[in-house]
N, CA, C and O atoms as a GROMACS GRO file, in nm:
protein
  304
    1PRO      N    1   0.888   0.521  -0.975
    1PRO     CA    2   0.965   0.396  -0.979
    1PRO      C    3   1.042   0.376  -0.848
    1PRO      O    4   1.089   0.471  -0.786
    2PHE      N    5   1.054   0.252  -0.808
    2PHE     CA    6   1.131   0.222  -0.687
    2PHE      C    7   1.209   0.093  -0.706
    2PHE      O    8   1.173   0.010  -0.790
    3ASN      N    9   1.315   0.076  -0.629
    3ASN     CA   10   1.400  -0.043  -0.637
    3ASN      C   11   1.477  -0.056  -0.508
    3ASN      O   12   1.558   0.032  -0.480
    4PRO      N   13   1.462  -0.158  -0.429
    4PRO     CA   14   1.350  -0.251  -0.423
    4PRO      C   15   1.249  -0.214  -0.316
    4PRO      O   16   1.150  -0.285  -0.296
    5THR      N   17   1.273  -0.100  -0.244
    5THR     CA   18   1.179  -0.062  -0.139
    5THR      C   19   1.125   0.079  -0.164
    5THR      O   20   1.188   0.160  -0.232
    6THR      N   21   1.008   0.104  -0.108
    6THR     CA   22   0.948   0.237  -0.115
    6THR      C   23   0.870   0.260   0.013
    6THR      O   24   0.839   0.166   0.087
    7THR      N   25   0.837   0.384   0.038
    7THR     CA   26   0.759   0.421   0.156
    7THR      C   27   0.626   0.478   0.111
    7THR      O   28   0.620   0.566   0.025
    8ILE      N   29   0.518   0.428   0.169
    8ILE     CA   30   0.384   0.476   0.140
    8ILE      C   31   0.339   0.558   0.260
    8ILE      O   32   0.338   0.509   0.373
    9ASN      N   33   0.302   0.683   0.235
    9ASN     CA   34   0.258   0.773   0.341
    9ASN      C   35   0.106   0.791   0.333
    9ASN      O   36   0.050   0.799   0.224
   10TYR      N   37   0.042   0.798   0.448
   10TYR     CA   38  -0.100   0.829   0.451
   10TYR      C   39  -0.135   0.897   0.582
   10TYR      O   40  -0.064   0.886   0.682
   11GLN      N   41  -0.247   0.967   0.580
   11GLN     CA   42  -0.293   1.042   0.697
   11GLN      C   43  -0.438   1.009   0.724
   11GLN      O   44  -0.519   0.999   0.632
   12LEU      N   45  -0.472   0.991   0.851
   12LEU     CA   46  -0.609   0.962   0.892
   12LEU      C   47  -0.663   1.076   0.977
   12LEU      O   48  -0.601   1.114   1.076
   13PRO      N   49  -0.779   1.132   0.940
   13PRO     CA   50  -0.837   1.240   1.020
   13PRO      C   51  -0.908   1.191   1.146
   13PRO      O   52  -0.924   1.265   1.243
   14VAL      N   53  -0.950   1.063   1.144
   14VAL     CA   54  -1.022   1.006   1.259
   14VAL      C   55  -0.975   0.863   1.281
   14VAL      O   56  -0.909   0.805   1.194
   15ASN      N   57  -1.007   0.806   1.395
   15ASN     CA   58  -0.977   0.665   1.422
   15ASN      C   59  -1.063   0.578   1.331
   15ASN      O   60  -1.183   0.600   1.319
   16THR      N   61  -1.000   0.479   1.267
   16THR     CA   62  -1.074   0.393   1.176
   16THR      C   63  -0.995   0.265   1.148
   16THR      O   64  -0.876   0.257   1.177
   17PHE      N   65  -1.062   0.166   1.090
   17PHE     CA   66  -0.996   0.042   1.049
   17PHE      C   67  -0.932   0.065   0.913
   17PHE      O   68  -0.996   0.117   0.822
   18VAL      N   69  -0.806   0.027   0.901
   18VAL     CA   70  -0.730   0.054   0.778
   18VAL      C   71  -0.678  -0.077   0.720
   18VAL      O   72  -0.629  -0.164   0.792
   19THR      N   73  -0.689  -0.090   0.587
   19THR     CA   74  -0.621  -0.197   0.515
   19THR      C   75  -0.539  -0.134   0.404
   19THR      O   76  -0.584  -0.041   0.337
   20LEU      N   77  -0.418  -0.185   0.385
   20LEU     CA   78  -0.330  -0.141   0.278
   20LEU      C   79  -0.273  -0.266   0.214
   20LEU      O   80  -0.194  -0.337   0.275
   21LYS      N   81  -0.315  -0.292   0.089
   21LYS     CA   82  -0.275  -0.413   0.019
   21LYS      C   83  -0.211  -0.376  -0.114
   21LYS      O   84  -0.243  -0.274  -0.175
   22VAL      N   85  -0.119  -0.462  -0.158
   22VAL     CA   86  -0.049  -0.443  -0.285
   22VAL      C   87  -0.093  -0.554  -0.380
   22VAL      O   88  -0.101  -0.671  -0.343
   23TYR      N   89  -0.121  -0.514  -0.504
   23TYR     CA   90  -0.167  -0.607  -0.608
   23TYR      C   91  -0.078  -0.598  -0.731
   23TYR      O   92  -0.022  -0.493  -0.760
   24ASN      N   93  -0.064  -0.711  -0.803
   24ASN     CA   94   0.009  -0.708  -0.928
   24ASN      C   95  -0.083  -0.662  -1.041
   24ASN      O   96  -0.200  -0.632  -1.018
   25ILE      N   97  -0.032  -0.658  -1.161
   25ILE     CA   98  -0.108  -0.606  -1.276
   25ILE      C   99  -0.229  -0.695  -1.309
   25ILE      O  100  -0.323  -0.650  -1.373
   26LEU      N  101  -0.226  -0.822  -1.266
   26LEU     CA  102  -0.337  -0.914  -1.289
   26LEU      C  103  -0.445  -0.903  -1.181
   26LEU      O  104  -0.548  -0.970  -1.189
   27GLY      N  105  -0.422  -0.818  -1.080
   27GLY     CA  106  -0.518  -0.801  -0.973
   27GLY      C  107  -0.501  -0.900  -0.859
   27GLY      O  108  -0.586  -0.909  -0.771
   28GLU      N  109  -0.390  -0.975  -0.861
   28GLU     CA  110  -0.363  -1.072  -0.755
   28GLU      C  111  -0.294  -1.002  -0.638
   28GLU      O  112  -0.201  -0.924  -0.657
   29GLU      N  113  -0.341  -1.030  -0.518
   29GLU     CA  114  -0.282  -0.969  -0.399
   29GLU      C  115  -0.143  -1.027  -0.376
   29GLU      O  116  -0.127  -1.149  -0.371
   30VAL      N  117  -0.043  -0.940  -0.361
   30VAL     CA  118   0.094  -0.986  -0.337
   30VAL      C  119   0.143  -0.953  -0.196
   30VAL      O  120   0.242  -1.011  -0.150
   31ALA      N  121   0.076  -0.860  -0.127
   31ALA     CA  122   0.118  -0.824   0.009
   31ALA      C  123   0.007  -0.751   0.081
   31ALA      O  124  -0.069  -0.675   0.021
   32THR      N  125  -0.002  -0.775   0.212
   32THR     CA  126  -0.088  -0.697   0.301
   32THR      C  127   0.004  -0.624   0.397
   32THR      O  128   0.074  -0.686   0.477
   33LEU      N  129   0.003  -0.491   0.389
   33LEU     CA  130   0.095  -0.410   0.470
   33LEU      C  131   0.030  -0.361   0.598
   33LEU      O  132   0.099  -0.348   0.700
   34VAL      N  133  -0.100  -0.333   0.596
   34VAL     CA  134  -0.173  -0.287   0.714
   34VAL      C  135  -0.310  -0.354   0.713
   34VAL      O  136  -0.374  -0.364   0.608
   35ASN      N  137  -0.354  -0.399   0.827
   35ASN     CA  138  -0.487  -0.460   0.841
   35ASN      C  139  -0.528  -0.450   0.988
   35ASN      O  140  -0.538  -0.551   1.058
   36GLU      N  141  -0.551  -0.325   1.035
   36GLU     CA  142  -0.580  -0.306   1.176
   36GLU      C  143  -0.645  -0.170   1.202
   36GLU      O  144  -0.647  -0.083   1.115
   37GLU      N  145  -0.697  -0.154   1.320
   37GLU     CA  146  -0.754  -0.027   1.366
   37GLU      C  147  -0.638   0.071   1.391
   37GLU      O  148  -0.539   0.036   1.455
   38LYS      N  149  -0.654   0.193   1.340
   38LYS     CA  150  -0.550   0.295   1.356
   38LYS      C  151  -0.612   0.422   1.414
   38LYS      O  152  -0.727   0.454   1.386
   39SER      N  153  -0.533   0.493   1.493
   39SER     CA  154  -0.575   0.622   1.548
   39SER      C  155  -0.553   0.731   1.443
   39SER      O  156  -0.478   0.711   1.348
   40ALA      N  157  -0.618   0.844   1.461
   40ALA     CA  158  -0.596   0.958   1.373
   40ALA      C  159  -0.448   0.996   1.378
   40ALA      O  160  -0.386   0.994   1.484
   41GLY      N  161  -0.393   1.031   1.262
   41GLY     CA  162  -0.252   1.071   1.258
   41GLY      C  163  -0.190   1.046   1.123
   41GLY      O  164  -0.258   1.012   1.026
   42ILE      N  165  -0.059   1.066   1.117
   42ILE     CA  166   0.019   1.048   0.995
   42ILE      C  167   0.100   0.920   1.007
   42ILE      O  168   0.161   0.894   1.111
   43TYR      N  169   0.100   0.838   0.901
   43TYR     CA  170   0.166   0.709   0.904
   43TYR      C  171   0.256   0.690   0.782
   43TYR      O  172   0.232   0.748   0.676
   44GLN      N  173   0.359   0.607   0.799
   44GLN     CA  174   0.447   0.565   0.691
   44GLN      C  175   0.458   0.413   0.698
   44GLN      O  176   0.473   0.355   0.805
   45VAL      N  177   0.449   0.349   0.581
   45VAL     CA  178   0.462   0.205   0.572
   45VAL      C  179   0.567   0.174   0.467
   45VAL      O  180   0.560   0.226   0.356
   46LYS      N  181   0.664   0.091   0.501
   46LYS     CA  182   0.766   0.052   0.404
   46LYS      C  183   0.721  -0.073   0.331
   46LYS      O  184   0.672  -0.169   0.391
   47PHE      N  185   0.739  -0.072   0.198
   47PHE     CA  186   0.707  -0.187   0.114
   47PHE      C  187   0.836  -0.236   0.051
   47PHE      O  188   0.905  -0.161  -0.017
   48ASP      N  189   0.867  -0.364   0.074
   48ASP     CA  190   0.987  -0.427   0.018
   48ASP      C  191   0.946  -0.517  -0.097
   48ASP      O  192   0.883  -0.621  -0.077
   49GLY      N  193   0.982  -0.477  -0.218
   49GLY     CA  194   0.947  -0.554  -0.338
   49GLY      C  195   1.061  -0.640  -0.389
   49GLY      O  196   1.059  -0.681  -0.504
   50SER      N  197   1.161  -0.667  -0.304
   50SER     CA  198   1.279  -0.741  -0.349
   50SER      C  199   1.247  -0.884  -0.394
   50SER      O  200   1.322  -0.941  -0.473
   51SER      N  201   1.139  -0.941  -0.345
   51SER     CA  202   1.103  -1.078  -0.384
   51SER      C  203   1.011  -1.081  -0.507
   51SER      O  204   0.972  -1.188  -0.553
   52LEU      N  205   0.976  -0.964  -0.558
   52LEU     CA  206   0.885  -0.954  -0.673
   52LEU      C  207   0.962  -0.923  -0.800
   52LEU      O  208   1.074  -0.873  -0.795
   53SER      N  209   0.901  -0.952  -0.914
   53SER     CA  210   0.963  -0.919  -1.042
   53SER      C  211   0.934  -0.774  -1.078
   53SER      O  212   0.839  -0.714  -1.027
   54SER      N  213   1.014  -0.718  -1.168
   54SER     CA  214   0.992  -0.582  -1.216
   54SER      C  215   0.855  -0.572  -1.281
   54SER      O  216   0.807  -0.668  -1.341
   55GLY      N  217   0.792  -0.457  -1.268
   55GLY     CA  218   0.662  -0.437  -1.331
   55GLY      C  219   0.578  -0.334  -1.259
   55GLY      O  220   0.624  -0.264  -1.169
   56ILE      N  221   0.452  -0.328  -1.300
   56ILE     CA  222   0.356  -0.234  -1.243
   56ILE      C  223   0.280  -0.303  -1.130
   56ILE      O  224   0.234  -0.417  -1.144
   57TYR      N  225   0.268  -0.233  -1.018
   57TYR     CA  226   0.192  -0.281  -0.902
   57TYR      C  227   0.099  -0.169  -0.858
   57TYR      O  228   0.122  -0.052  -0.888
   58PHE      N  229  -0.005  -0.206  -0.788
   58PHE     CA  230  -0.101  -0.109  -0.736
   58PHE      C  231  -0.115  -0.132  -0.586
   58PHE      O  232  -0.109  -0.245  -0.539
   59TYR      N  233  -0.132  -0.024  -0.513
   59TYR     CA  234  -0.169  -0.041  -0.372
   59TYR      C  235  -0.305   0.021  -0.350
   59TYR      O  236  -0.338   0.126  -0.405
   60LYS      N  237  -0.382  -0.047  -0.266
   60LYS     CA  238  -0.517  -0.001  -0.233
   60LYS      C  239  -0.521   0.027  -0.084
   60LYS      O  240  -0.500  -0.062  -0.001
   61LEU      N  241  -0.550   0.152  -0.051
   61LEU     CA  242  -0.564   0.194   0.088
   61LEU      C  243  -0.712   0.213   0.116
   61LEU      O  244  -0.778   0.294   0.050
   62THR      N  245  -0.764   0.140   0.213
   62THR     CA  246  -0.904   0.153   0.254
   62THR      C  247  -0.906   0.195   0.400
   62THR      O  248  -0.849   0.128   0.486
   63ALA      N  249  -0.973   0.307   0.426
   63ALA     CA  250  -0.986   0.358   0.562
   63ALA      C  251  -1.133   0.390   0.584
   63ALA      O  252  -1.184   0.490   0.533
   64GLY      N  253  -1.201   0.305   0.659
   64GLY     CA  254  -1.344   0.323   0.678
   64GLY      C  255  -1.417   0.301   0.546
   64GLY      O  256  -1.404   0.195   0.485
   65LYS      N  257  -1.492   0.400   0.501
   65LYS     CA  258  -1.567   0.389   0.377
   65LYS      C  259  -1.493   0.448   0.257
   65LYS      O  260  -1.546   0.451   0.146
   66ILE      N  261  -1.370   0.495   0.279
   66ILE     CA  262  -1.294   0.559   0.171
   66ILE      C  263  -1.185   0.465   0.121
   66ILE      O  264  -1.115   0.403   0.200
   67SER      N  265  -1.172   0.454  -0.012
   67SER     CA  266  -1.067   0.373  -0.074
   67SER      C  267  -0.991   0.457  -0.176
   67SER      O  268  -1.048   0.544  -0.242
   68GLU      N  269  -0.863   0.429  -0.188
   68GLU     CA  270  -0.779   0.497  -0.284
   68GLU      C  271  -0.682   0.397  -0.344
   68GLU      O  272  -0.625   0.316  -0.271
   69ILE      N  273  -0.663   0.401  -0.475
   69ILE     CA  274  -0.572   0.311  -0.544
   69ILE      C  275  -0.466   0.394  -0.615
   69ILE      O  276  -0.498   0.491  -0.684
   70LYS      N  277  -0.340   0.356  -0.598
   70LYS     CA  278  -0.228   0.424  -0.661
   70LYS      C  279  -0.139   0.322  -0.732
   70LYS      O  280  -0.131   0.206  -0.692
   71LYS      N  281  -0.073   0.369  -0.838
   71LYS     CA  282   0.014   0.283  -0.917
   71LYS      C  283   0.158   0.301  -0.872
   71LYS      O  284   0.200   0.411  -0.838
   72MET      N  285   0.236   0.189  -0.872
   72MET     CA  286   0.378   0.191  -0.842
   72MET      C  287   0.450   0.112  -0.950
   72MET      O  288   0.396   0.016  -1.004
   73MET      N  289   0.573   0.152  -0.981
   73MET     CA  290   0.653   0.078  -1.078
   73MET      C  291   0.780   0.027  -1.010
   73MET      O  292   0.860   0.105  -0.959
   74LEU      N  293   0.796  -0.106  -1.011
   74LEU     CA  294   0.914  -0.169  -0.954
   74LEU      C  295   1.015  -0.192  -1.066
   74LEU      O  296   0.985  -0.260  -1.164
   75VAL      N  297   1.135  -0.136  -1.052
   75VAL     CA  298   1.240  -0.148  -1.152
   75VAL      C  299   1.359  -0.213  -1.085
   75VAL      O  300   1.410  -0.162  -0.985
   76LYS      N  301   1.405  -0.324  -1.140
   76LYS     CA  302   1.522  -0.394  -1.083
   76LYS      C  303   1.640  -0.384  -1.178
   76LYS      O  304   1.747  -0.436  -1.148
   0.00000   0.00000   0.00000
């Protein structure tokens, strides 16, 4: 759970194009946090949910051919 901001950490073993998007429970995109080519390394992205209502959100991290989806809970 987070209120109203959280930090998403990820690591890239190689240079690749990265997208990091946040979706609501209905699958609607509510934010794009990263959409660019990134070098290998460790990254942190801050997500501010202060304009969103409380509830369950998902973030999808896509790096090259690999995708990962994680659940987040916004509590106000």
